[in-house]
PDB file of C-alpha atoms and ligand atoms in Angstrom:
ATOM      1  CA  MET A  32      -0.011  -0.021   0.042  1.00  0.00           C
ATOM      2  CA  ALA A  33       1.106   3.565  -0.755  1.00  0.00           C
ATOM      3  CA  ILE A  34       2.478   5.992   1.777  1.00  0.00           C
ATOM      4  CA  THR A  35      -0.266   8.192   3.288  1.00  0.00           C
ATOM      5  CA  GLN A  36      -1.097  11.468   1.590  1.00  0.00           C
ATOM      6  CA  ASP A  37      -1.371  14.612   3.584  1.00  0.00           C
ATOM      7  CA  ARG A  38      -4.957  15.472   4.535  1.00  0.00           C
ATOM      8  CA  LYS A  39      -6.370  18.953   4.647  1.00  0.00           C
ATOM      9  CA  LEU A  40      -6.472  19.697   8.428  1.00  0.00           C
ATOM     10  CA  PRO A  41      -8.762  22.150  10.154  1.00  0.00           C
ATOM     11  CA  PRO A  42      -6.818  24.700  12.051  1.00  0.00           C
ATOM     12  CA  PRO A  43      -6.670  24.342  15.847  1.00  0.00           C
ATOM     13  CA  GLU A  44      -8.059  27.329  17.789  1.00  0.00           C
ATOM     14  CA  PRO A  45      -5.544  28.497  20.372  1.00  0.00           C
ATOM     15  CA  ASN A  46      -6.938  30.054  23.494  1.00  0.00           C
ATOM     16  CA  PRO A  47      -4.990  31.752  26.388  1.00  0.00           C
ATOM     17  CA  GLU A  48      -4.497  28.378  28.097  1.00  0.00           C
ATOM     18  CA  THR A  49      -2.964  26.743  24.954  1.00  0.00           C
ATOM     19  CA  GLN A  50      -1.298  29.750  23.143  1.00  0.00           C
ATOM     20  CA  PRO A  51       2.249  28.776  24.391  1.00  0.00           C
ATOM     21  CA  PHE A  52       1.744  25.218  23.143  1.00  0.00           C
ATOM     22  CA  TRP A  53       0.791  26.496  19.621  1.00  0.00           C
ATOM     23  CA  ASP A  54       3.604  29.070  19.592  1.00  0.00           C
ATOM     24  CA  ALA A  55       6.073  26.300  20.359  1.00  0.00           C
ATOM     25  CA  ALA A  56       4.514  24.006  17.697  1.00  0.00           C
ATOM     26  CA  ALA A  57       5.201  26.781  15.182  1.00  0.00           C
ATOM     27  CA  ARG A  58       8.878  26.546  16.135  1.00  0.00           C
ATOM     28  CA  GLY A  59       8.744  22.772  15.775  1.00  0.00           C
ATOM     29  CA  GLN A  60       8.716  21.963  19.487  1.00  0.00           C
ATOM     30  CA  LEU A  61       6.209  19.898  21.410  1.00  0.00           C
ATOM     31  CA  LEU A  62       5.411  21.191  24.942  1.00  0.00           C
ATOM     32  CA  LEU A  63       3.814  19.281  27.724  1.00  0.00           C
ATOM     33  CA  LYS A  64       2.578  20.549  31.021  1.00  0.00           C
ATOM     34  CA  ARG A  65       4.159  19.389  34.250  1.00  0.00           C
ATOM     35  CA  CYS A  66       2.660  20.067  37.647  1.00  0.00           C
ATOM     36  CA  ALA A  67       5.021  21.560  40.183  1.00  0.00           C
ATOM     37  CA  ALA A  68       2.776  20.426  43.045  1.00  0.00           C
ATOM     38  CA  CYS A  69       2.487  16.646  42.251  1.00  0.00           C
ATOM     39  CA  GLY A  70       5.126  16.182  39.596  1.00  0.00           C
ATOM     40  CA  GLU A  71       2.765  14.541  37.000  1.00  0.00           C
ATOM     41  CA  ARG A  72       2.878  15.557  33.391  1.00  0.00           C
ATOM     42  CA  HIS A  73      -0.225  15.890  31.221  1.00  0.00           C
ATOM     43  CA  TYR A  74      -1.425  16.498  27.717  1.00  0.00           C
ATOM     44  CA  TYR A  75      -3.646  18.094  26.337  1.00  0.00           C
ATOM     45  CA  PRO A  76      -2.310  21.267  28.059  1.00  0.00           C
ATOM     46  CA  ARG A  77      -4.632  22.690  30.844  1.00  0.00           C
ATOM     47  CA  ALA A  78      -4.173  25.488  33.350  1.00  0.00           C
ATOM     48  CA  LEU A  79      -5.104  23.186  36.222  1.00  0.00           C
ATOM     49  CA  CYS A  80      -3.357  19.857  36.809  1.00  0.00           C
ATOM     50  CA  PRO A  81      -5.887  17.046  36.030  1.00  0.00           C
ATOM     51  CA  PHE A  82      -4.332  14.931  38.800  1.00  0.00           C
ATOM     52  CA  CYS A  83      -4.306  17.295  41.826  1.00  0.00           C
ATOM     53  CA  PHE A  84      -6.043  20.426  40.438  1.00  0.00           C
ATOM     54  CA  SER A  85      -3.094  22.608  41.307  1.00  0.00           C
ATOM     55  CA  ASP A  86      -2.617  25.749  39.145  1.00  0.00           C
ATOM     56  CA  LYS A  87       1.150  25.384  39.497  1.00  0.00           C
ATOM     57  CA  THR A  88       1.728  23.867  36.160  1.00  0.00           C
ATOM     58  CA  GLU A  89       4.748  24.621  33.970  1.00  0.00           C
ATOM     59  CA  TRP A  90       5.584  24.075  30.376  1.00  0.00           C
ATOM     60  CA  GLU A  91       8.278  21.591  29.553  1.00  0.00           C
ATOM     61  CA  PRO A  92       9.571  20.430  26.131  1.00  0.00           C
ATOM     62  CA  ALA A  93       9.001  16.765  25.063  1.00  0.00           C
ATOM     63  CA  SER A  94      11.778  14.785  23.363  1.00  0.00           C
ATOM     64  CA  GLY A  95       9.431  13.865  20.543  1.00  0.00           C
ATOM     65  CA  ALA A  96      10.060  10.091  20.950  1.00  0.00           C
ATOM     66  CA  GLY A  97       7.142   7.735  21.607  1.00  0.00           C
ATOM     67  CA  LYS A  98       5.529   4.385  21.047  1.00  0.00           C
ATOM     68  CA  ILE A  99       2.184   3.489  19.484  1.00  0.00           C
ATOM     69  CA  TYR A 100      -0.191   2.370  22.307  1.00  0.00           C
ATOM     70  CA  SER A 101      -3.270   1.764  20.113  1.00  0.00           C
ATOM     71  CA  PHE A 102      -4.431   2.835  16.685  1.00  0.00           C
ATOM     72  CA  SER A 103      -7.238   2.665  14.261  1.00  0.00           C
ATOM     73  CA  VAL A 104      -7.103   3.217  10.447  1.00  0.00           C
ATOM     74  CA  MET A 105      -9.862   5.284   8.922  1.00  0.00           C
ATOM     75  CA  ARG A 106     -10.273   3.992   5.380  1.00  0.00           C
ATOM     76  CA  ARG A 107     -13.820   4.984   4.353  1.00  0.00           C
ATOM     77  CA  VAL A 108     -12.884   8.611   3.855  1.00  0.00           C
ATOM     78  CA  PRO A 109     -11.438  10.390   0.842  1.00  0.00           C
ATOM     79  CA  VAL A 110      -7.888  10.401   2.224  1.00  0.00           C
ATOM     80  CA  PRO A 111      -7.406   7.369   4.594  1.00  0.00           C
ATOM     81  CA  TYR A 112      -5.499   8.060   7.845  1.00  0.00           C
ATOM     82  CA  ALA A 113      -4.539   6.520  11.130  1.00  0.00           C
ATOM     83  CA  ILE A 114      -5.629   7.894  14.424  1.00  0.00           C
ATOM     84  CA  ALA A 115      -3.570   6.674  17.390  1.00  0.00           C
ATOM     85  CA  TYR A 116      -2.743   6.908  21.023  1.00  0.00           C
ATOM     86  CA  VAL A 117       0.967   7.532  21.269  1.00  0.00           C
ATOM     87  CA  THR A 118       2.729   7.226  24.674  1.00  0.00           C
ATOM     88  CA  LEU A 119       5.671   9.652  24.773  1.00  0.00           C
ATOM     89  CA  ALA A 120       9.005   8.863  26.387  1.00  0.00           C
ATOM     90  CA  GLU A 121       7.862  11.281  29.138  1.00  0.00           C
ATOM     91  CA  GLY A 122       5.016   8.919  29.987  1.00  0.00           C
ATOM     92  CA  VAL A 123       2.137  11.051  28.649  1.00  0.00           C
ATOM     93  CA  THR A 124      -0.231   9.590  26.160  1.00  0.00           C
ATOM     94  CA  MET A 125      -1.444  11.723  23.248  1.00  0.00           C
ATOM     95  CA  LEU A 126      -4.433  11.209  20.844  1.00  0.00           C
ATOM     96  CA  THR A 127      -2.789  11.953  17.514  1.00  0.00           C
ATOM     97  CA  ASN A 128      -2.291  10.702  13.949  1.00  0.00           C
ATOM     98  CA  VAL A 129       0.426   8.437  12.539  1.00  0.00           C
ATOM     99  CA  VAL A 130       1.532   9.819   9.216  1.00  0.00           C
ATOM    100  CA  ASP A 131       4.018   9.475   6.379  1.00  0.00           C
ATOM    101  CA  CYS A 132       3.889   5.621   6.430  1.00  0.00           C
ATOM    102  CA  ASP A 133       2.153   2.635   4.965  1.00  0.00           C
ATOM    103  CA  LEU A 134      -1.112   2.427   6.916  1.00  0.00           C
ATOM    104  CA  GLY A 135      -1.081  -1.382   6.528  1.00  0.00           C
ATOM    105  CA  ARG A 136       2.240  -1.666   8.422  1.00  0.00           C
ATOM    106  CA  ILE A 137       1.435   0.317  11.646  1.00  0.00           C
ATOM    107  CA  ARG A 138       1.818  -1.833  14.702  1.00  0.00           C
ATOM    108  CA  ILE A 139       1.138  -1.515  18.325  1.00  0.00           C
ATOM    109  CA  GLY A 140       4.374  -0.943  20.275  1.00  0.00           C
ATOM    110  CA  GLN A 141       6.095   0.607  17.143  1.00  0.00           C
ATOM    111  CA  ASP A 142       8.536   3.407  17.890  1.00  0.00           C
ATOM    112  CA  VAL A 143       7.531   6.750  16.471  1.00  0.00           C
ATOM    113  CA  ARG A 144       8.911  10.262  16.320  1.00  0.00           C
ATOM    114  CA  LEU A 145       7.351  13.694  16.284  1.00  0.00           C
ATOM    115  CA  VAL A 146       6.584  15.572  13.043  1.00  0.00           C
ATOM    116  CA  PHE A 147       4.489  18.674  12.575  1.00  0.00           C
ATOM    117  CA  LYS A 148       1.866  18.965   9.840  1.00  0.00           C
ATOM    118  CA  PRO A 149       0.524  22.199   8.505  1.00  0.00           C
ATOM    119  CA  THR A 150      -3.203  23.006   8.960  1.00  0.00           C
ATOM    120  CA  ASP A 151      -5.577  25.034   6.836  1.00  0.00           C
ATOM    121  CA  GLY A 152      -4.405  28.558   7.835  1.00  0.00           C
ATOM    122  CA  GLY A 153      -3.678  27.832  11.522  1.00  0.00           C
ATOM    123  CA  PRO A 154      -0.754  26.560  13.595  1.00  0.00           C
ATOM    124  CA  ARG A 155       0.970  23.269  12.700  1.00  0.00           C
ATOM    125  CA  VAL A 156      -0.172  20.227  14.695  1.00  0.00           C
ATOM    126  CA  PRO A 157       1.970  17.473  16.236  1.00  0.00           C
ATOM    127  CA  MET A 158       1.705  14.061  14.720  1.00  0.00           C
ATOM    128  CA  PHE A 159       3.999  10.977  14.649  1.00  0.00           C
ATOM    129  CA  THR A 160       5.690   8.768  12.046  1.00  0.00           C
ATOM    130  CA  PRO A 161       7.342   5.413  12.451  1.00  0.00           C
ATOM    131  CA  VAL A 162      11.075   5.612  13.200  1.00  0.00           C
TER     132      VAL A 162
HETATM  133 ZN1  LIG B 982      -0.605  18.020  40.107  1.00  0.00          ZN
END
């Protein structure tokens, strides 16, 4: 099967809570949030820690390395794509897409790395491709 095509992606809508995340994405960097109170990291970025509800959360860059935790291939659409949960080296799991690969060869446990994909007039979004 052929390598995936790029889909036209709707632009994310940054808000004050997520603006630093999208600004970093524009520079090619993935930011996570880490809670200074309990030490847990989380994604998607929120002002309050989802574990202990502290507002002492800080931005922290992610390495961009991860593994596929689970995935599903969407084939009954004009441009087939893979949606996946990727667990980052930092321990956080992201709902994302696996791109630039043969959709028939994606496997659970596969190592992936971060790539950013352009959106339709908005910030770039983080996705992953097999290593
Ligand atoms: Zn916390």
